[in-house]
Amino acid sequence: MAKVIEEATEIIDLLYKHGWDERNGGNFSYILTDEEVQTIIKEEKEIREFKYDFDMSSLIGKYFLITGTQKYFKNCLKDPETNLGLLKVKDKDTLSLLWGYKDGGRPTSEAPTHLKCHIERLKKDKEHRLVIHCHPTNIICMSHILELDENKWTEILWKMQTESLVVFPEGIGVLPWIICGGDEIGEATALKMKEYRSVVWAQHGLFSTGKTLDEVFGLIETIEKAAEIYMKICDKKVVQSITNDNLKELAKAFNINYKKGIID
Ligand code: 2HA
Ligand code: ZN
């Protein structure tokens, strides 16, 4: 198996084992380099094409590894060629399947949202490569009990543990419940991606983005761990916690450019 498929499916498997991608929950899209593509296919031959109704011209020529619709994260490691597809952006509205979806499948229903997020994140960071959507339990719990104010979410998550500010200094975006798989949630998520690498979908889950598999997995782990701590202490009497001054001291010591206007 190509190394890049092995690495990607190992991360997908870990997400499943953490309980963040039950059944067909979650989806994954990863920009591959030409060299990585050549380790999967010898020559480029289109198997099928998929049409979309939004403009992805800025992605033309890029290769993506994308989970299939109705596919389970649980199964990706043992059968990548059925559960994942390698696609090239052939035209401003067309993806060309070069490998995968062996059973006749197609890209995840959230592919337009993923691609719109890639477009926005690439404007912010040329090295951006990965979007992962998952259903972390404690993030979903928090969205039931906390008002959907992203500065408030950011402050709480930063104050749950020392690592949070270091790992997501830009904070976290939060969207209300919106029907998934559609244009509205896709546009809203991509808009948040102008500012954040991670966006919460209330009562649904999380979208996280970044450069590498480790970075994005680590971002999800850190956010979900902060949420877990919050859910464990939110109904307890807290006698001491991380203060605004502590966070500012941390930012200074680690030279972190965090989002202003929350703890200042
Ligand atoms: O179908 O998680 O958001 C998988 C999902 C949809
Ligand atoms: Zn989902």
mmCIF file of C-alpha atoms and ligand atoms in Angstrom:
data_model
loop_
_atom_site.group_PDB
_atom_site.id
_atom_site.type_symbol
_atom_site.label_atom_id
_atom_site.label_comp_id
_atom_site.label_asym_id
_atom_site.label_seq_id
_atom_site.Cartn_x
_atom_site.Cartn_y
_atom_site.Cartn_z
ATOM 1 C CA MET A 1 0.000 0.000 0.000
ATOM 2 C CA ALA A 2 1.240 3.510 -0.820
ATOM 3 C CA LYS A 3 2.734 5.194 2.250
ATOM 4 C CA VAL A 4 0.441 8.211 1.989
ATOM 5 C CA ILE A 5 -2.657 5.951 1.962
ATOM 6 C CA GLU A 6 -1.275 4.083 4.948
ATOM 7 C CA GLU A 7 -0.651 7.309 6.882
ATOM 8 C CA ALA A 8 -4.031 8.817 6.010
ATOM 9 C CA THR A 9 -6.014 5.682 6.864
ATOM 10 C CA GLU A 10 -4.134 5.294 10.159
ATOM 11 C CA ILE A 11 -5.320 8.765 11.183
ATOM 12 C CA ILE A 12 -8.874 8.000 9.997
ATOM 13 C CA ASP A 13 -8.746 4.798 12.047
ATOM 14 C CA LEU A 14 -7.556 6.670 15.151
ATOM 15 C CA LEU A 15 -10.445 9.140 14.786
ATOM 16 C CA TYR A 16 -12.825 6.158 14.655
ATOM 17 C CA LYS A 17 -11.198 4.546 17.705
ATOM 18 C CA HIS A 18 -11.580 7.746 19.713
ATOM 19 C CA GLY A 19 -15.326 7.489 19.078
ATOM 20 C CA TRP A 20 -15.439 10.642 16.978
ATOM 21 C CA ASP A 21 -16.662 9.042 13.728
ATOM 22 C CA GLU A 22 -19.405 6.547 14.412
ATOM 23 C CA ARG A 23 -21.098 4.748 11.507
ATOM 24 C CA ASN A 24 -20.691 6.929 8.388
ATOM 25 C CA GLY A 25 -20.068 10.031 10.498
ATOM 26 C CA GLY A 26 -17.232 12.321 9.497
ATOM 27 C CA ASN A 27 -15.322 12.898 6.294
ATOM 28 C CA PHE A 28 -11.769 13.612 5.236
ATOM 29 C CA SER A 29 -10.069 15.419 2.334
ATOM 30 C CA TYR A 30 -6.322 15.695 1.837
ATOM 31 C CA ILE A 31 -4.358 17.495 -0.904
ATOM 32 C CA LEU A 32 -1.726 15.115 -2.293
ATOM 33 C CA THR A 33 1.511 16.071 -4.024
ATOM 34 C CA ASP A 34 2.312 14.819 -7.552
ATOM 35 C CA GLU A 35 4.941 12.509 -6.023
ATOM 36 C CA GLU A 36 2.399 11.012 -3.612
ATOM 37 C CA VAL A 37 -0.084 10.505 -6.448
ATOM 38 C CA GLN A 38 2.558 8.570 -8.412
ATOM 39 C CA THR A 39 2.902 6.135 -5.506
ATOM 40 C CA ILE A 40 -0.824 5.303 -5.861
ATOM 41 C CA ILE A 41 -1.328 5.236 -9.662
ATOM 42 C CA LYS A 42 1.122 4.632 -12.506
ATOM 43 C CA GLU A 43 -0.765 6.734 -15.045
ATOM 44 C CA GLU A 44 -3.675 9.128 -14.914
ATOM 45 C CA LYS A 45 -6.842 7.540 -16.307
ATOM 46 C CA GLU A 46 -10.261 8.924 -15.517
ATOM 47 C CA ILE A 47 -12.632 6.333 -14.071
ATOM 48 C CA ARG A 48 -15.637 8.649 -13.619
ATOM 49 C CA GLU A 49 -16.282 12.344 -13.166
ATOM 50 C CA PHE A 50 -18.356 14.296 -10.667
ATOM 51 C CA LYS A 51 -19.940 17.673 -11.414
ATOM 52 C CA TYR A 52 -20.467 20.421 -8.844
ATOM 53 C CA ASP A 53 -22.261 23.738 -9.000
ATOM 54 C CA PHE A 54 -19.699 26.054 -7.411
ATOM 55 C CA ASP A 55 -16.481 27.569 -8.670
ATOM 56 C CA MET A 56 -13.353 25.629 -7.738
ATOM 57 C CA SER A 57 -11.068 27.200 -10.379
ATOM 58 C CA SER A 58 -8.418 28.030 -7.767
ATOM 59 C CA LEU A 59 -8.049 24.270 -7.128
ATOM 60 C CA ILE A 60 -7.675 23.167 -10.791
ATOM 61 C CA GLY A 61 -4.862 20.624 -11.164
ATOM 62 C CA LYS A 62 -4.817 19.694 -7.468
ATOM 63 C CA TYR A 63 -5.207 16.089 -6.313
ATOM 64 C CA PHE A 64 -7.414 15.172 -3.354
ATOM 65 C CA LEU A 65 -7.839 12.022 -1.320
ATOM 66 C CA ILE A 66 -11.503 12.136 -0.182
ATOM 67 C CA THR A 67 -13.651 9.703 1.812
ATOM 68 C CA GLY A 68 -16.689 8.301 0.007
ATOM 69 C CA THR A 69 -20.316 9.048 0.769
ATOM 70 C CA GLN A 70 -21.987 6.587 3.157
ATOM 71 C CA LYS A 71 -18.582 5.076 3.939
ATOM 72 C CA TYR A 72 -17.496 4.242 7.493
ATOM 73 C CA PHE A 73 -14.217 5.526 9.000
ATOM 74 C CA LYS A 74 -14.103 2.098 10.697
ATOM 75 C CA ASN A 75 -13.456 0.437 7.324
ATOM 76 C CA CYS A 76 -10.946 2.792 5.667
ATOM 77 C CA LEU A 77 -7.760 1.185 7.001
ATOM 78 C CA LYS A 78 -8.654 -2.342 5.880
ATOM 79 C CA ASP A 79 -10.145 -1.328 2.511
ATOM 80 C CA PRO A 80 -8.930 2.089 1.359
ATOM 81 C CA GLU A 81 -9.724 1.508 -2.318
ATOM 82 C CA THR A 82 -13.448 1.140 -1.628
ATOM 83 C CA ASN A 83 -13.796 3.791 1.062
ATOM 84 C CA LEU A 84 -11.579 6.537 -0.388
ATOM 85 C CA GLY A 85 -11.147 8.144 -3.788
ATOM 86 C CA LEU A 86 -8.238 9.944 -5.415
ATOM 87 C CA LEU A 87 -9.633 12.854 -7.413
ATOM 88 C CA LYS A 88 -8.179 15.584 -9.569
ATOM 89 C CA VAL A 89 -9.837 18.952 -9.970
ATOM 90 C CA LYS A 90 -10.173 18.833 -13.743
ATOM 91 C CA ASP A 91 -12.247 21.915 -14.343
ATOM 92 C CA LYS A 92 -13.893 24.695 -12.351
ATOM 93 C CA ASP A 93 -16.896 22.439 -11.697
ATOM 94 C CA THR A 94 -15.538 18.907 -12.218
ATOM 95 C CA LEU A 95 -13.678 16.299 -10.170
ATOM 96 C CA SER A 96 -12.123 13.409 -12.032
ATOM 97 C CA LEU A 97 -11.840 10.051 -10.210
ATOM 98 C CA LEU A 98 -8.421 8.438 -10.785
ATOM 99 C CA TRP A 99 -8.465 5.697 -8.136
ATOM 100 C CA GLY A 100 -10.786 4.324 -5.454
ATOM 101 C CA TYR A 101 -14.574 4.218 -4.841
ATOM 102 C CA LYS A 102 -14.168 0.674 -6.171
ATOM 103 C CA ASP A 103 -17.793 -0.247 -5.512
ATOM 104 C CA GLY A 104 -19.111 2.583 -7.691
ATOM 105 C CA GLY A 105 -19.217 5.129 -4.881
ATOM 106 C CA ARG A 106 -18.788 8.879 -4.989
ATOM 107 C CA PRO A 107 -17.266 11.610 -2.778
ATOM 108 C CA THR A 108 -18.786 12.452 0.601
ATOM 109 C CA SER A 109 -21.900 14.634 0.619
ATOM 110 C CA GLU A 110 -19.757 17.202 2.435
ATOM 111 C CA ALA A 111 -17.229 17.394 -0.469
ATOM 112 C CA PRO A 112 -18.433 20.876 -1.539
ATOM 113 C CA THR A 113 -17.979 22.120 2.050
ATOM 114 C CA HIS A 114 -14.511 20.566 2.205
ATOM 115 C CA LEU A 115 -13.474 22.056 -1.140
ATOM 116 C CA LYS A 116 -14.781 25.506 -0.164
ATOM 117 C CA CYS A 117 -12.773 25.253 3.086
ATOM 118 C CA HIS A 118 -9.647 24.263 1.115
ATOM 119 C CA ILE A 119 -10.127 27.316 -1.131
ATOM 120 C CA GLU A 120 -10.275 29.650 1.899
ATOM 121 C CA ARG A 121 -7.461 28.029 3.911
ATOM 122 C CA LEU A 122 -5.128 28.043 0.877
ATOM 123 C CA LYS A 123 -5.610 31.830 0.679
ATOM 124 C CA LYS A 124 -4.365 32.050 4.284
ATOM 125 C CA ASP A 125 -1.628 29.418 4.128
ATOM 126 C CA LYS A 126 0.057 28.073 0.975
ATOM 127 C CA GLU A 127 1.064 24.928 2.872
ATOM 128 C CA HIS A 128 -2.483 24.057 3.907
ATOM 129 C CA ARG A 129 -3.473 20.505 2.843
ATOM 130 C CA LEU A 130 -6.075 18.882 5.053
ATOM 131 C CA VAL A 131 -9.703 19.171 6.173
ATOM 132 C CA ILE A 132 -11.182 16.699 8.667
ATOM 133 C CA HIS A 133 -14.811 16.663 9.763
ATOM 134 C CA CYS A 134 -15.648 14.578 12.832
ATOM 135 C CA HIS A 135 -18.171 14.246 15.671
ATOM 136 C CA PRO A 136 -16.220 14.689 18.953
ATOM 137 C CA THR A 137 -18.534 13.875 21.854
ATOM 138 C CA ASN A 138 -17.674 16.657 24.286
ATOM 139 C CA ILE A 139 -17.735 19.384 21.620
ATOM 140 C CA ILE A 140 -21.273 18.257 20.775
ATOM 141 C CA CYS A 141 -22.157 18.199 24.516
ATOM 142 C CA MET A 142 -20.899 21.768 24.929
ATOM 143 C CA SER A 143 -23.048 22.943 22.036
ATOM 144 C CA HIS A 144 -26.133 21.804 23.960
ATOM 145 C CA ILE A 145 -25.408 23.752 27.126
ATOM 146 C CA LEU A 146 -23.412 26.826 26.117
ATOM 147 C CA GLU A 147 -24.629 29.806 24.094
ATOM 148 C CA LEU A 148 -23.103 29.841 20.612
ATOM 149 C CA ASP A 149 -20.811 32.823 21.098
ATOM 150 C CA GLU A 150 -17.399 32.009 19.605
ATOM 151 C CA ASN A 151 -15.443 34.386 21.849
ATOM 152 C CA LYS A 152 -17.018 32.719 24.860
ATOM 153 C CA TRP A 153 -16.209 29.248 23.485
ATOM 154 C CA THR A 154 -12.646 30.341 22.751
ATOM 155 C CA GLU A 155 -12.146 31.767 26.255
ATOM 156 C CA ILE A 156 -13.551 28.660 27.939
ATOM 157 C CA LEU A 157 -11.509 26.245 25.816
ATOM 158 C CA TRP A 158 -8.313 28.307 26.316
ATOM 159 C CA LYS A 159 -8.847 28.278 30.089
ATOM 160 C CA MET A 160 -9.523 24.539 30.463
ATOM 161 C CA GLN A 161 -5.863 23.566 30.022
ATOM 162 C CA THR A 162 -2.547 25.292 29.353
ATOM 163 C CA GLU A 163 -2.063 23.733 25.888
ATOM 164 C CA SER A 164 -5.179 25.224 24.272
ATOM 165 C CA LEU A 165 -3.905 28.772 23.649
ATOM 166 C CA VAL A 166 -0.654 27.362 22.271
ATOM 167 C CA VAL A 167 -2.429 24.965 19.870
ATOM 168 C CA PHE A 168 -5.280 27.196 18.628
ATOM 169 C CA PRO A 169 -4.301 30.816 19.361
ATOM 170 C CA GLU A 170 -6.684 32.065 16.664
ATOM 171 C CA GLY A 171 -9.601 30.647 18.685
ATOM 172 C CA ILE A 172 -12.493 28.614 17.357
ATOM 173 C CA GLY A 173 -15.402 29.432 15.051
ATOM 174 C CA VAL A 174 -18.919 28.379 16.038
ATOM 175 C CA LEU A 175 -21.954 27.914 13.789
ATOM 176 C CA PRO A 176 -25.538 27.302 14.875
ATOM 177 C CA TRP A 177 -27.350 24.140 13.810
ATOM 178 C CA ILE A 178 -27.728 24.207 10.030
ATOM 179 C CA ILE A 179 -28.793 21.278 7.853
ATOM 180 C CA CYS A 180 -25.662 19.373 6.847
ATOM 181 C CA GLY A 181 -24.619 18.452 3.306
ATOM 182 C CA GLY A 182 -25.977 21.667 1.781
ATOM 183 C CA ASP A 183 -24.743 24.951 0.352
ATOM 184 C CA GLU A 184 -25.705 27.083 3.352
ATOM 185 C CA ILE A 185 -23.536 25.202 5.849
ATOM 186 C CA GLY A 186 -20.726 24.928 3.287
ATOM 187 C CA GLU A 187 -20.655 28.670 2.644
ATOM 188 C CA ALA A 188 -20.939 29.493 6.355
ATOM 189 C CA THR A 189 -18.105 27.114 7.271
ATOM 190 C CA ALA A 190 -15.809 28.422 4.537
ATOM 191 C CA LEU A 191 -16.509 31.997 5.682
ATOM 192 C CA LYS A 192 -15.413 31.084 9.224
ATOM 193 C CA MET A 193 -12.277 29.476 7.775
ATOM 194 C CA LYS A 194 -11.093 32.955 6.767
ATOM 195 C CA GLU A 195 -10.358 33.456 10.472
ATOM 196 C CA TYR A 196 -10.214 30.021 12.121
ATOM 197 C CA ARG A 197 -8.721 26.592 11.391
ATOM 198 C CA SER A 198 -11.521 24.950 13.363
ATOM 199 C CA VAL A 199 -15.266 25.467 13.221
ATOM 200 C CA VAL A 200 -17.875 23.891 15.500
ATOM 201 C CA TRP A 201 -21.189 22.780 14.022
ATOM 202 C CA ALA A 202 -23.612 22.976 16.936
ATOM 203 C CA GLN A 203 -25.171 19.612 17.875
ATOM 204 C CA HIS A 204 -23.167 17.985 15.086
ATOM 205 C CA GLY A 205 -19.379 18.177 15.300
ATOM 206 C CA LEU A 206 -16.230 19.896 14.184
ATOM 207 C CA PHE A 207 -14.341 20.892 11.011
ATOM 208 C CA SER A 208 -10.576 21.219 11.486
ATOM 209 C CA THR A 209 -7.898 22.114 8.954
ATOM 210 C CA GLY A 210 -4.137 22.405 8.639
ATOM 211 C CA LYS A 211 -0.907 21.390 6.953
ATOM 212 C CA THR A 212 -0.312 17.815 8.060
ATOM 213 C CA LEU A 213 -2.104 14.736 9.381
ATOM 214 C CA ASP A 214 -0.399 15.091 12.767
ATOM 215 C CA GLU A 215 -1.157 18.789 13.046
ATOM 216 C CA VAL A 216 -4.868 18.443 12.304
ATOM 217 C CA PHE A 217 -5.306 15.312 14.417
ATOM 218 C CA GLY A 218 -3.492 17.099 17.256
ATOM 219 C CA LEU A 219 -5.738 20.138 16.855
ATOM 220 C CA ILE A 220 -8.874 17.979 17.096
ATOM 221 C CA GLU A 221 -7.477 16.090 20.122
ATOM 222 C CA THR A 222 -6.589 19.301 21.943
ATOM 223 C CA ILE A 223 -9.960 20.979 21.287
ATOM 224 C CA GLU A 224 -11.892 17.857 22.267
ATOM 225 C CA LYS A 225 -9.786 17.403 25.407
ATOM 226 C CA ALA A 226 -10.516 20.997 26.481
ATOM 227 C CA ALA A 227 -14.216 20.326 25.848
ATOM 228 C CA GLU A 228 -14.012 17.118 27.883
ATOM 229 C CA ILE A 229 -12.474 18.976 30.821
ATOM 230 C CA TYR A 230 -15.198 21.613 30.555
ATOM 231 C CA MET A 231 -17.943 18.979 30.556
ATOM 232 C CA LYS A 232 -16.382 17.322 33.611
ATOM 233 C CA ILE A 233 -16.155 20.510 35.678
ATOM 234 C CA CYS A 234 -18.960 22.738 34.387
ATOM 235 C CA ASP A 235 -21.359 21.684 37.139
ATOM 236 C CA LYS A 236 -18.696 21.571 39.891
ATOM 237 C CA LYS A 237 -17.543 24.313 42.213
ATOM 238 C CA VAL A 238 -14.316 25.626 40.657
ATOM 239 C CA VAL A 239 -11.929 27.056 43.269
ATOM 240 C CA GLN A 240 -9.046 28.067 41.005
ATOM 241 C CA SER A 241 -8.521 28.305 37.279
ATOM 242 C CA ILE A 242 -6.321 29.799 34.541
ATOM 243 C CA THR A 243 -6.661 33.601 34.616
ATOM 244 C CA ASN A 244 -6.445 36.155 31.802
ATOM 245 C CA ASP A 245 -3.059 37.185 33.190
ATOM 246 C CA ASN A 246 -1.836 33.569 33.136
ATOM 247 C CA LEU A 247 -2.815 33.281 29.458
ATOM 248 C CA LYS A 248 -1.089 36.560 28.602
ATOM 249 C CA GLU A 249 2.049 35.384 30.393
ATOM 250 C CA LEU A 250 1.898 32.113 28.447
ATOM 251 C CA ALA A 251 1.494 33.964 25.129
ATOM 252 C CA LYS A 252 4.481 36.146 25.947
ATOM 253 C CA ALA A 253 6.689 33.230 26.995
ATOM 254 C CA PHE A 254 5.889 31.201 23.864
ATOM 255 C CA ASN A 255 5.634 34.202 21.536
ATOM 256 C CA ILE A 256 2.056 33.401 20.561
ATOM 257 C CA ASN A 257 -0.040 35.781 18.512
ATOM 258 C CA TYR A 258 -3.480 34.967 19.948
ATOM 259 C CA LYS A 259 -6.850 36.454 18.979
ATOM 260 C CA LYS A 260 -7.238 39.810 20.731
ATOM 261 C CA GLY A 261 -10.365 41.131 22.446
ATOM 262 C CA ILE A 262 -11.207 38.015 24.475
ATOM 263 C CA ILE A 263 -8.839 38.034 27.458
ATOM 264 C CA ASP A 264 -7.558 41.592 27.066
HETATM 265 O O1 2HA B 1 -22.216 11.841 6.460
HETATM 266 O O2 2HA B 1 -20.754 13.450 9.105
HETATM 267 O O3 2HA B 1 -21.942 15.595 8.189
HETATM 268 C C1 2HA B 1 -21.208 12.114 7.314
HETATM 269 C C2 2HA B 1 -21.365 13.322 8.073
HETATM 270 C C3 2HA B 1 -22.230 14.405 7.558
HETATM 271 ZN ZN ZN B 2 -21.038 15.078 10.303
#
